[in-house]
C-alpha angles and dihedrals in degrees: 000000000000118000112244110226124191132186122220102194128189147113094262090196086178120359111239136197086253090059090050091051092053090045092051092052092043089057088066089060099049140030091231129023115194113206100218118199114199115226100219116176092186092068127066105221124196091228128039119243089253091053092048091049090050094049092049092047090050089053099045090038097228091295105183090220089058110048118176119219139160127226142178129205127029118000092219090056090052089047091054092047090050095046091242120155097178133059113198120206129178121222124202102170143000089267089063090051096059093055095040092049091055091050093046093050092048091048090050090052091050095043116012092182092065116080126205117219121196119210118193116231115246110258093249090057099038093103097044117106133160089240093054093045090053091048094050093044091047090055092051097259124147112257095180109138092024098074135023114272094252089055092047091054093049092048089053092050093046099043 
């Protein structure tokens, strides 16, 4: 039987509880879910790619069914290289859907053998975004319960 491999791509700057919820549910769809961090030089992230990889690995505890890797270039090329046939994307609101639909259709055009699967955020996480978490933490707010503890500590140190 062929191993089903999925990619869960994103910036994860930083990883949130919402991301972990999507990852947990994606693991029911595939034997392996690769957390794929995009190396994007056009953005100025709070944490380096290496720091984000480290935080995610701390959280998933180096689970062999959840490897964490970075990539640059086209997602579908990375998917092919990784043997992935699924791309998992989380949706919080209708505004996410419009953007994600465009990306999914372009990815389908570039690689029709790779499917995109949308997972709806749980209601209690539908407002949580990395951007909002950074903003709240930067203003001294408590982000406990919005990010894993290791991420909360690093946010406190960084901001």
